[in-house]
PDB file of C-alpha atoms and ligand atoms in Angstrom:
ATOM      1  CA  MET S   1     -10.706 -15.645  11.420  1.00  0.00           C
ATOM      2  CA  THR S   2      -9.104 -12.410  10.883  1.00  0.00           C
ATOM      3  CA  ALA S   3     -11.916 -11.941   9.074  1.00  0.00           C
ATOM      4  CA  ARG S   4     -14.451 -11.360  11.797  1.00  0.00           C
ATOM      5  CA  ARG S   5     -12.336 -10.110  15.019  1.00  0.00           C
ATOM      6  CA  ALA S   6     -14.405  -7.481  16.954  1.00  0.00           C
ATOM      7  CA  ALA S   7     -13.299  -5.292  19.568  1.00  0.00           C
ATOM      8  CA  ALA S   8     -13.933  -7.012  23.239  1.00  0.00           C
ATOM      9  CA  SER S   9     -17.053  -5.187  23.540  1.00  0.00           C
ATOM     10  CA  GLY S  10     -18.724  -7.311  20.328  1.00  0.00           C
ATOM     11  CA  VAL S  11     -18.923  -3.510  17.691  1.00  0.00           C
ATOM     12  CA  ARG S  12     -17.508  -4.258  14.827  1.00  0.00           C
ATOM     13  CA  VAL S  13     -15.006  -1.541  13.799  1.00  0.00           C
ATOM     14  CA  ILE S  14     -13.513  -0.359  10.323  1.00  0.00           C
ATOM     15  CA  ALA S  15     -10.482   0.685  10.852  1.00  0.00           C
ATOM     16  CA  ILE S  16      -9.000   3.556   7.816  1.00  0.00           C
ATOM     17  CA  ASP S  17      -5.406   5.328   7.272  1.00  0.00           C
ATOM     18  CA  GLY S  18      -4.949   6.893   5.314  1.00  0.00           C
ATOM     19  CA  PRO S  19      -2.551  10.135   4.639  1.00  0.00           C
ATOM     20  CA  ALA S  20      -3.878  14.011   4.130  1.00  0.00           C
ATOM     21  CA  ALA S  21      -6.588  14.427   1.391  1.00  0.00           C
ATOM     22  CA  SER S  22      -6.731  10.393   0.080  1.00  0.00           C
ATOM     23  CA  GLY S  23     -11.161   9.811  -0.043  1.00  0.00           C
ATOM     24  CA  LYS S  24     -11.114   8.564   3.911  1.00  0.00           C
ATOM     25  CA  GLY S  25     -13.127  10.692   5.013  1.00  0.00           C
ATOM     26  CA  THR S  26     -15.695  10.245   2.542  1.00  0.00           C
ATOM     27  CA  LEU S  27     -14.423   6.893   3.001  1.00  0.00           C
ATOM     28  CA  ALA S  28     -16.448   6.042   6.260  1.00  0.00           C
ATOM     29  CA  GLN S  29     -19.062   8.347   5.792  1.00  0.00           C
ATOM     30  CA  ARG S  30     -20.240   6.167   3.087  1.00  0.00           C
ATOM     31  CA  LEU S  31     -19.402   2.950   4.654  1.00  0.00           C
ATOM     32  CA  ALA S  32     -20.915   3.951   8.084  1.00  0.00           C
ATOM     33  CA  ALA S  33     -24.679   5.566   6.974  1.00  0.00           C
ATOM     34  CA  HIS S  34     -24.207   1.821   4.505  1.00  0.00           C
ATOM     35  CA  TYR S  35     -23.839  -0.643   7.389  1.00  0.00           C
ATOM     36  CA  GLY S  36     -25.596   1.751   9.837  1.00  0.00           C
ATOM     37  CA  TYR S  37     -22.164   2.531  12.255  1.00  0.00           C
ATOM     38  CA  ALA S  38     -21.233   5.638  13.521  1.00  0.00           C
ATOM     39  CA  ARG S  39     -18.043   7.261  11.888  1.00  0.00           C
ATOM     40  CA  LEU S  40     -15.646   9.501  14.354  1.00  0.00           C
ATOM     41  CA  ASP S  41     -13.243  11.694  12.275  1.00  0.00           C
ATOM     42  CA  SER S  42      -9.753  11.114  14.337  1.00  0.00           C
ATOM     43  CA  GLY S  43      -9.007  13.964  12.669  1.00  0.00           C
ATOM     44  CA  ARG S  44     -11.412  16.382  13.289  1.00  0.00           C
ATOM     45  CA  LEU S  45     -10.399  16.057  16.988  1.00  0.00           C
ATOM     46  CA  TYR S  46      -7.334  16.826  16.659  1.00  0.00           C
ATOM     47  CA  ARG S  47      -7.625  20.069  14.677  1.00  0.00           C
ATOM     48  CA  ALA S  48     -10.347  20.788  18.131  1.00  0.00           C
ATOM     49  CA  ALA S  49      -6.980  20.737  19.822  1.00  0.00           C
ATOM     50  CA  ALA S  50      -5.346  23.132  17.332  1.00  0.00           C
ATOM     51  CA  ARG S  51      -8.475  25.267  17.155  1.00  0.00           C
ATOM     52  CA  ARG S  52      -8.331  25.771  20.590  1.00  0.00           C
ATOM     53  CA  LEU S  53      -4.251  25.964  20.803  1.00  0.00           C
ATOM     54  CA  ILE S  54      -5.035  28.615  18.106  1.00  0.00           C
ATOM     55  CA  ALA S  55      -7.585  30.583  19.872  1.00  0.00           C
ATOM     56  CA  ALA S  56      -5.108  31.003  23.336  1.00  0.00           C
ATOM     57  CA  GLY S  57      -2.979  32.569  20.892  1.00  0.00           C
ATOM     58  CA  GLY S  58       0.041  29.276  20.517  1.00  0.00           C
ATOM     59  CA  THR S  59       2.270  28.050  18.176  1.00  0.00           C
ATOM     60  CA  GLY S  60       2.676  24.963  18.215  1.00  0.00           C
ATOM     61  CA  GLU S  61       6.103  24.703  20.378  1.00  0.00           C
ATOM     62  CA  ASP S  62       4.826  24.296  24.016  1.00  0.00           C
ATOM     63  CA  ALA S  63       3.673  21.261  24.639  1.00  0.00           C
ATOM     64  CA  GLN S  64       2.072  20.927  27.776  1.00  0.00           C
ATOM     65  CA  ALA S  65      -0.062  23.972  26.460  1.00  0.00           C
ATOM     66  CA  ALA S  66      -0.729  21.705  23.319  1.00  0.00           C
ATOM     67  CA  VAL S  67      -1.971  19.085  25.525  1.00  0.00           C
ATOM     68  CA  ARG S  68      -4.188  21.463  27.764  1.00  0.00           C
ATOM     69  CA  ALA S  69      -6.143  21.745  24.457  1.00  0.00           C
ATOM     70  CA  ALA S  70      -6.280  18.415  23.769  1.00  0.00           C
ATOM     71  CA  GLN S  71      -7.791  17.707  27.122  1.00  0.00           C
ATOM     72  CA  ALA S  72      -9.607  19.771  26.846  1.00  0.00           C
ATOM     73  CA  VAL S  73     -12.135  18.805  23.721  1.00  0.00           C
ATOM     74  CA  THR S  74     -16.041  18.140  23.820  1.00  0.00           C
ATOM     75  CA  ALA S  75     -17.485  15.983  20.852  1.00  0.00           C
ATOM     76  CA  GLU S  76     -19.818  18.910  20.205  1.00  0.00           C
ATOM     77  CA  GLU S  77     -16.799  21.612  18.941  1.00  0.00           C
ATOM     78  CA  LEU S  78     -16.042  17.980  16.136  1.00  0.00           C
ATOM     79  CA  ALA S  79     -18.485  19.762  13.914  1.00  0.00           C
ATOM     80  CA  ASP S  80     -17.339  22.957  13.743  1.00  0.00           C
ATOM     81  CA  PRO S  81     -16.474  24.280  10.605  1.00  0.00           C
ATOM     82  CA  GLU S  82     -14.135  26.212  10.782  1.00  0.00           C
ATOM     83  CA  LEU S  83     -12.094  23.201  11.772  1.00  0.00           C
ATOM     84  CA  GLY S  84     -11.885  22.875   7.789  1.00  0.00           C
ATOM     85  CA  THR S  85      -9.351  24.957   6.893  1.00  0.00           C
ATOM     86  CA  ASP S  86      -5.150  23.898   6.055  1.00  0.00           C
ATOM     87  CA  GLN S  87      -4.286  25.753   8.889  1.00  0.00           C
ATOM     88  CA  VAL S  88      -5.363  24.463  11.460  1.00  0.00           C
ATOM     89  CA  ALA S  89      -4.881  21.115  10.181  1.00  0.00           C
ATOM     90  CA  GLN S  90      -1.247  22.503  10.384  1.00  0.00           C
ATOM     91  CA  MET S  91      -1.274  22.753  13.306  1.00  0.00           C
ATOM     92  CA  ALA S  92      -2.968  20.047  14.183  1.00  0.00           C
ATOM     93  CA  SER S  93      -0.068  18.022  12.036  1.00  0.00           C
ATOM     94  CA  ARG S  94       2.255  19.954  14.634  1.00  0.00           C
ATOM     95  CA  ILE S  95       0.828  19.307  17.928  1.00  0.00           C
ATOM     96  CA  ALA S  96      -0.167  15.625  16.669  1.00  0.00           C
ATOM     97  CA  ALA S  97       3.211  14.898  16.715  1.00  0.00           C
ATOM     98  CA  TYR S  98       3.451  14.733  20.603  1.00  0.00           C
ATOM     99  CA  PRO S  99       3.110  11.597  22.885  1.00  0.00           C
ATOM    100  CA  GLU S 100       0.916  13.261  25.258  1.00  0.00           C
ATOM    101  CA  VAL S 101      -1.927  14.659  22.362  1.00  0.00           C
ATOM    102  CA  ARG S 102      -1.639  11.447  21.155  1.00  0.00           C
ATOM    103  CA  ALA S 103      -2.356   9.820  25.216  1.00  0.00           C
ATOM    104  CA  ALA S 104      -5.760  13.204  25.985  1.00  0.00           C
ATOM    105  CA  LEU S 105      -7.641  11.994  22.817  1.00  0.00           C
ATOM    106  CA  LEU S 106      -6.899   7.831  22.934  1.00  0.00           C
ATOM    107  CA  ASP S 107      -9.135   7.288  25.398  1.00  0.00           C
ATOM    108  CA  PHE S 108     -12.385   8.891  23.783  1.00  0.00           C
ATOM    109  CA  GLN S 109     -11.323   7.033  20.317  1.00  0.00           C
ATOM    110  CA  ARG S 110     -11.216   4.007  22.312  1.00  0.00           C
ATOM    111  CA  ARG S 111     -14.456   4.687  24.208  1.00  0.00           C
ATOM    112  CA  PHE S 112     -15.722   5.575  20.226  1.00  0.00           C
ATOM    113  CA  ALA S 113     -15.126   2.081  19.254  1.00  0.00           C
ATOM    114  CA  SER S 114     -16.239  -0.358  21.864  1.00  0.00           C
ATOM    115  CA  ARG S 115     -20.014   1.932  22.909  1.00  0.00           C
ATOM    116  CA  PRO S 116     -20.469   3.717  19.471  1.00  0.00           C
ATOM    117  CA  PRO S 117     -22.900   6.289  20.084  1.00  0.00           C
ATOM    118  CA  GLY S 118     -26.986   5.793  19.848  1.00  0.00           C
ATOM    119  CA  GLY S 119     -25.640   2.002  20.025  1.00  0.00           C
ATOM    120  CA  ALA S 120     -24.801   1.675  16.690  1.00  0.00           C
ATOM    121  CA  PRO S 121     -23.770  -2.398  16.085  1.00  0.00           C
ATOM    122  CA  GLY S 122     -20.083  -0.346  15.089  1.00  0.00           C
ATOM    123  CA  ALA S 123     -17.891   1.963  13.918  1.00  0.00           C
ATOM    124  CA  VAL S 124     -15.822   3.241  11.767  1.00  0.00           C
ATOM    125  CA  ILE S 125     -13.084   5.423  12.634  1.00  0.00           C
ATOM    126  CA  ASP S 126     -10.555   6.820   9.798  1.00  0.00           C
ATOM    127  CA  GLY S 127      -6.776   8.687  10.484  1.00  0.00           C
ATOM    128  CA  ARG S 128      -3.821   7.717  11.115  1.00  0.00           C
ATOM    129  CA  ASP S 129      -3.524   5.213  13.036  1.00  0.00           C
ATOM    130  CA  ILE S 130      -6.299   3.317  13.199  1.00  0.00           C
ATOM    131  CA  GLY S 131      -4.927   0.277  12.210  1.00  0.00           C
ATOM    132  CA  THR S 132      -2.209   0.169  14.033  1.00  0.00           C
ATOM    133  CA  VAL S 133      -2.391   2.159  17.601  1.00  0.00           C
ATOM    134  CA  VAL S 134      -6.529   3.091  18.120  1.00  0.00           C
ATOM    135  CA  CYS S 135      -7.339  -0.225  17.820  1.00  0.00           C
ATOM    136  CA  PRO S 136      -5.720  -2.775  16.172  1.00  0.00           C
ATOM    137  CA  GLY S 137      -8.529  -5.717  16.752  1.00  0.00           C
ATOM    138  CA  ALA S 138     -10.411  -3.675  14.078  1.00  0.00           C
ATOM    139  CA  ALA S 139     -12.451  -6.535  11.857  1.00  0.00           C
ATOM    140  CA  VAL S 140     -11.506  -4.671   9.203  1.00  0.00           C
ATOM    141  CA  LYS S 141      -8.361  -2.430   7.841  1.00  0.00           C
ATOM    142  CA  LEU S 142      -8.958   0.432   4.911  1.00  0.00           C
ATOM    143  CA  PHE S 143      -5.228   2.236   4.118  1.00  0.00           C
ATOM    144  CA  VAL S 144      -6.476   4.150   1.572  1.00  0.00           C
ATOM    145  CA  THR S 145      -3.759   6.649  -0.422  1.00  0.00           C
ATOM    146  CA  ALA S 146      -3.542   8.403  -3.424  1.00  0.00           C
ATOM    147  CA  SER S 147      -0.756   9.582  -5.982  1.00  0.00           C
ATOM    148  CA  LEU S 148      -0.101  13.462  -4.449  1.00  0.00           C
ATOM    149  CA  GLU S 149      -1.363  15.929  -7.921  1.00  0.00           C
ATOM    150  CA  THR S 150      -4.784  13.947  -6.509  1.00  0.00           C
ATOM    151  CA  ARG S 151      -4.716  14.736  -3.522  1.00  0.00           C
ATOM    152  CA  ALA S 152      -4.150  17.992  -4.240  1.00  0.00           C
ATOM    153  CA  GLU S 153      -6.594  18.265  -5.918  1.00  0.00           C
ATOM    154  CA  ARG S 154      -9.157  17.338  -4.250  1.00  0.00           C
ATOM    155  CA  ARG S 155      -8.322  19.123  -1.362  1.00  0.00           C
ATOM    156  CA  LEU S 156      -7.518  21.969  -3.274  1.00  0.00           C
ATOM    157  CA  LYS S 157     -11.522  21.081  -4.576  1.00  0.00           C
ATOM    158  CA  GLU S 158     -12.798  21.036  -1.691  1.00  0.00           C
ATOM    159  CA  LEU S 159     -11.004  24.071  -0.031  1.00  0.00           C
ATOM    160  CA  ARG S 160     -12.866  26.051  -3.333  1.00  0.00           C
ATOM    161  CA  GLU S 161     -16.260  24.421  -2.121  1.00  0.00           C
ATOM    162  CA  LYS S 162     -16.016  26.630   1.606  1.00  0.00           C
ATOM    163  CA  GLY S 163     -15.170  29.615   0.163  1.00  0.00           C
ATOM    164  CA  LEU S 164     -11.292  29.372   1.089  1.00  0.00           C
ATOM    165  CA  ASP S 165      -9.658  31.368  -1.948  1.00  0.00           C
ATOM    166  CA  SER S 166      -7.063  28.799  -1.860  1.00  0.00           C
ATOM    167  CA  ILE S 167      -3.639  28.164  -4.611  1.00  0.00           C
ATOM    168  CA  LYS S 168      -2.259  24.824  -5.445  1.00  0.00           C
ATOM    169  CA  THR S 169       0.585  24.981  -4.746  1.00  0.00           C
ATOM    170  CA  ARG S 170       0.549  26.126  -1.605  1.00  0.00           C
ATOM    171  CA  VAL S 171      -1.574  23.023  -1.153  1.00  0.00           C
ATOM    172  CA  LEU S 172       0.026  21.497  -2.336  1.00  0.00           C
ATOM    173  CA  GLN S 173       2.780  22.950  -0.272  1.00  0.00           C
ATOM    174  CA  ASP S 174       1.255  22.955   3.224  1.00  0.00           C
ATOM    175  CA  MET S 175       0.033  19.202   2.239  1.00  0.00           C
ATOM    176  CA  ARG S 176       3.704  17.420   1.259  1.00  0.00           C
ATOM    177  CA  GLU S 177       4.704  19.294   4.491  1.00  0.00           C
ATOM    178  CA  ARG S 178       2.217  17.206   6.708  1.00  0.00           C
ATOM    179  CA  ASP S 179       2.116  13.934   5.352  1.00  0.00           C
ATOM    180  CA  ALA S 180       6.172  14.249   5.966  1.00  0.00           C
ATOM    181  CA  ARG S 181       5.799  15.053   8.981  1.00  0.00           C
ATOM    182  CA  ASP S 182       2.656  12.895   9.614  1.00  0.00           C
ATOM    183  CA  ARG S 183       4.540   9.272   8.018  1.00  0.00           C
ATOM    184  CA  SER S 184       8.472  10.623  10.043  1.00  0.00           C
ATOM    185  CA  ARG S 185       6.965  11.175  13.895  1.00  0.00           C
ATOM    186  CA  SER S 186       8.430   8.961  16.232  1.00  0.00           C
ATOM    187  CA  GLU S 187       4.805   7.795  18.426  1.00  0.00           C
ATOM    188  CA  ALA S 188       2.144   6.595  15.505  1.00  0.00           C
ATOM    189  CA  PRO S 189       3.739   7.969  12.741  1.00  0.00           C
ATOM    190  CA  LEU S 190       1.331   7.111   9.637  1.00  0.00           C
ATOM    191  CA  THR S 191       1.781   3.563   8.008  1.00  0.00           C
ATOM    192  CA  ARG S 192       0.029   0.293   6.699  1.00  0.00           C
ATOM    193  CA  ALA S 193      -0.845  -2.143   9.133  1.00  0.00           C
ATOM    194  CA  GLU S 194       0.155  -5.261   7.599  1.00  0.00           C
ATOM    195  CA  ASP S 195      -3.149  -6.912   7.999  1.00  0.00           C
ATOM    196  CA  ALA S 196      -4.301  -3.548   6.446  1.00  0.00           C
ATOM    197  CA  HIS S 197      -6.420  -3.254   2.621  1.00  0.00           C
ATOM    198  CA  LEU S 198      -4.264  -0.786   0.335  1.00  0.00           C
ATOM    199  CA  LEU S 199      -7.042   1.265  -1.795  1.00  0.00           C
ATOM    200  CA  ASP S 200      -5.861   3.221  -4.479  1.00  0.00           C
ATOM    201  CA  THR S 201      -7.849   5.338  -5.137  1.00  0.00           C
ATOM    202  CA  THR S 202      -6.170   8.027  -8.106  1.00  0.00           C
ATOM    203  CA  GLY S 203      -8.201   7.335 -10.766  1.00  0.00           C
ATOM    204  CA  MET S 204     -10.594   6.428  -9.047  1.00  0.00           C
ATOM    205  CA  ASP S 205     -14.268   8.625  -7.857  1.00  0.00           C
ATOM    206  CA  ALA S 206     -16.243   8.733  -4.602  1.00  0.00           C
ATOM    207  CA  ASP S 207     -18.389   5.369  -6.201  1.00  0.00           C
ATOM    208  CA  GLU S 208     -15.646   3.767  -6.945  1.00  0.00           C
ATOM    209  CA  ALA S 209     -13.879   4.037  -4.239  1.00  0.00           C
ATOM    210  CA  PHE S 210     -17.062   2.934  -2.154  1.00  0.00           C
ATOM    211  CA  ALA S 211     -17.812   0.117  -4.365  1.00  0.00           C
ATOM    212  CA  ALA S 212     -14.060  -1.860  -4.445  1.00  0.00           C
ATOM    213  CA  ALA S 213     -14.058  -0.610   0.359  1.00  0.00           C
ATOM    214  CA  ARG S 214     -17.362  -2.831   0.457  1.00  0.00           C
ATOM    215  CA  ALA S 215     -16.712  -5.628  -2.192  1.00  0.00           C
ATOM    216  CA  VAL S 216     -13.405  -5.919   0.015  1.00  0.00           C
ATOM    217  CA  ILE S 217     -15.428  -5.851   3.077  1.00  0.00           C
ATOM    218  CA  ASP S 218     -17.957  -8.000   1.898  1.00  0.00           C
ATOM    219  CA  GLY S 219     -15.571 -10.490   0.577  1.00  0.00           C
ATOM    220  CA  MET S 220     -13.890 -10.895   4.154  1.00  0.00           C
ATOM    221  CA  CYS S 221     -17.441 -11.855   5.414  1.00  0.00           C
ATOM    222  CA  THR S 222     -18.260 -14.148   3.668  1.00  0.00           C
TER     223      THR S 222
HETATM  224  O1  LIG V 301      -8.516  15.422   6.479  1.00  0.00           O
HETATM  225  P1  LIG V 301      -7.081  15.348   5.895  1.00  0.00           P
HETATM  226  O2  LIG V 301      -6.626  14.217   5.898  1.00  0.00           O
HETATM  227  O3  LIG V 301      -6.489  16.255   4.444  1.00  0.00           O
HETATM  228  O4  LIG V 301      -6.236  15.527   7.223  1.00  0.00           O
HETATM  229  P2  LIG V 301      -7.090  14.870   9.474  1.00  0.00           P
HETATM  230  O5  LIG V 301      -7.294  13.699   8.726  1.00  0.00           O
HETATM  231  O6  LIG V 301      -8.672  15.827   9.080  1.00  0.00           O
HETATM  232  O7  LIG V 301      -5.870  14.531  10.513  1.00  0.00           O
HETATM  233  C1  LIG V 301      -4.918  16.323  10.607  1.00  0.00           C
HETATM  234  C2  LIG V 301      -3.410  15.790  11.204  1.00  0.00           C
HETATM  235  O8  LIG V 301      -4.129  15.140  11.809  1.00  0.00           O
HETATM  236  C3  LIG V 301      -3.779  15.312  10.234  1.00  0.00           C
HETATM  237  O9  LIG V 301      -2.526  16.278   9.730  1.00  0.00           O
HETATM  238  C4  LIG V 301      -2.454  14.445  11.580  1.00  0.00           C
HETATM  239  O10 LIG V 301      -0.640  15.030  12.020  1.00  0.00           O
HETATM  240  C5  LIG V 301      -2.997  14.238  12.582  1.00  0.00           C
HETATM  241  N1  LIG V 301      -3.537  13.277  12.605  1.00  0.00           N
HETATM  242  C6  LIG V 301      -2.930  12.018  13.382  1.00  0.00           C
HETATM  243  O11 LIG V 301      -2.324  12.050  13.707  1.00  0.00           O
HETATM  244  N2  LIG V 301      -3.678  10.431  13.959  1.00  0.00           N
HETATM  245  C7  LIG V 301      -4.890  10.579  13.527  1.00  0.00           C
HETATM  246  N3  LIG V 301      -5.851   9.651  14.311  1.00  0.00           N
HETATM  247  C8  LIG V 301      -5.860  11.300  13.081  1.00  0.00           C
HETATM  248  C9  LIG V 301      -5.060  12.875  12.574  1.00  0.00           C
END
């Protein structure tokens, strides 16, 4: 019955977690389009809070300032292209370690999961703690990984496509730091839920990762 678990509301949730640039974002987008589900990139909530904090001159050391930034985040700002920089990502990872910041962003994610926008019958949510903390009852849980080298290459390509001048060694270092912080924090660390399917996308392109995820999901529902 595990495969058929659904949120109390009847909405089917696909939870996708994994480290930075593991391919979970592209995968989440494609799965949402395929199944007609709404998609939430939970990382953008943390990034939006980080961006607000940076704009206010915050350094990330003051938990209360970070909480205020998180409380002020609105759905509208999640599409802001400025959220894509590594500076914002680093700050996001720093403030994501504060339990109060996580608590401030939890309601938004749970509301999205139980009542996806547009009346969609399901939600695809990606992040670090979706299968473990935000939606532990999700119908499907995927834990997406790839080697550090692969992830750094992907992030580099992504940043360059956005016109952001980036150096590989710097991207690697940033990613290492962020992953270590995300994995070691005491509150909702990045970890694979016991019932999550592991999907290692090293050596896979986006189409192959999509096909592998669909095979898992569709296999669970037959
Ligand atoms: O795009 P990328 O995978 O590099 O990062 P992201 O998903 O946008 O997340 C940015 C940062 O937000 C992460 O490094 C985490 O510290 C934090 N985050 C989190 O703590 N919990 C989530 N559910 C999503 C993101």
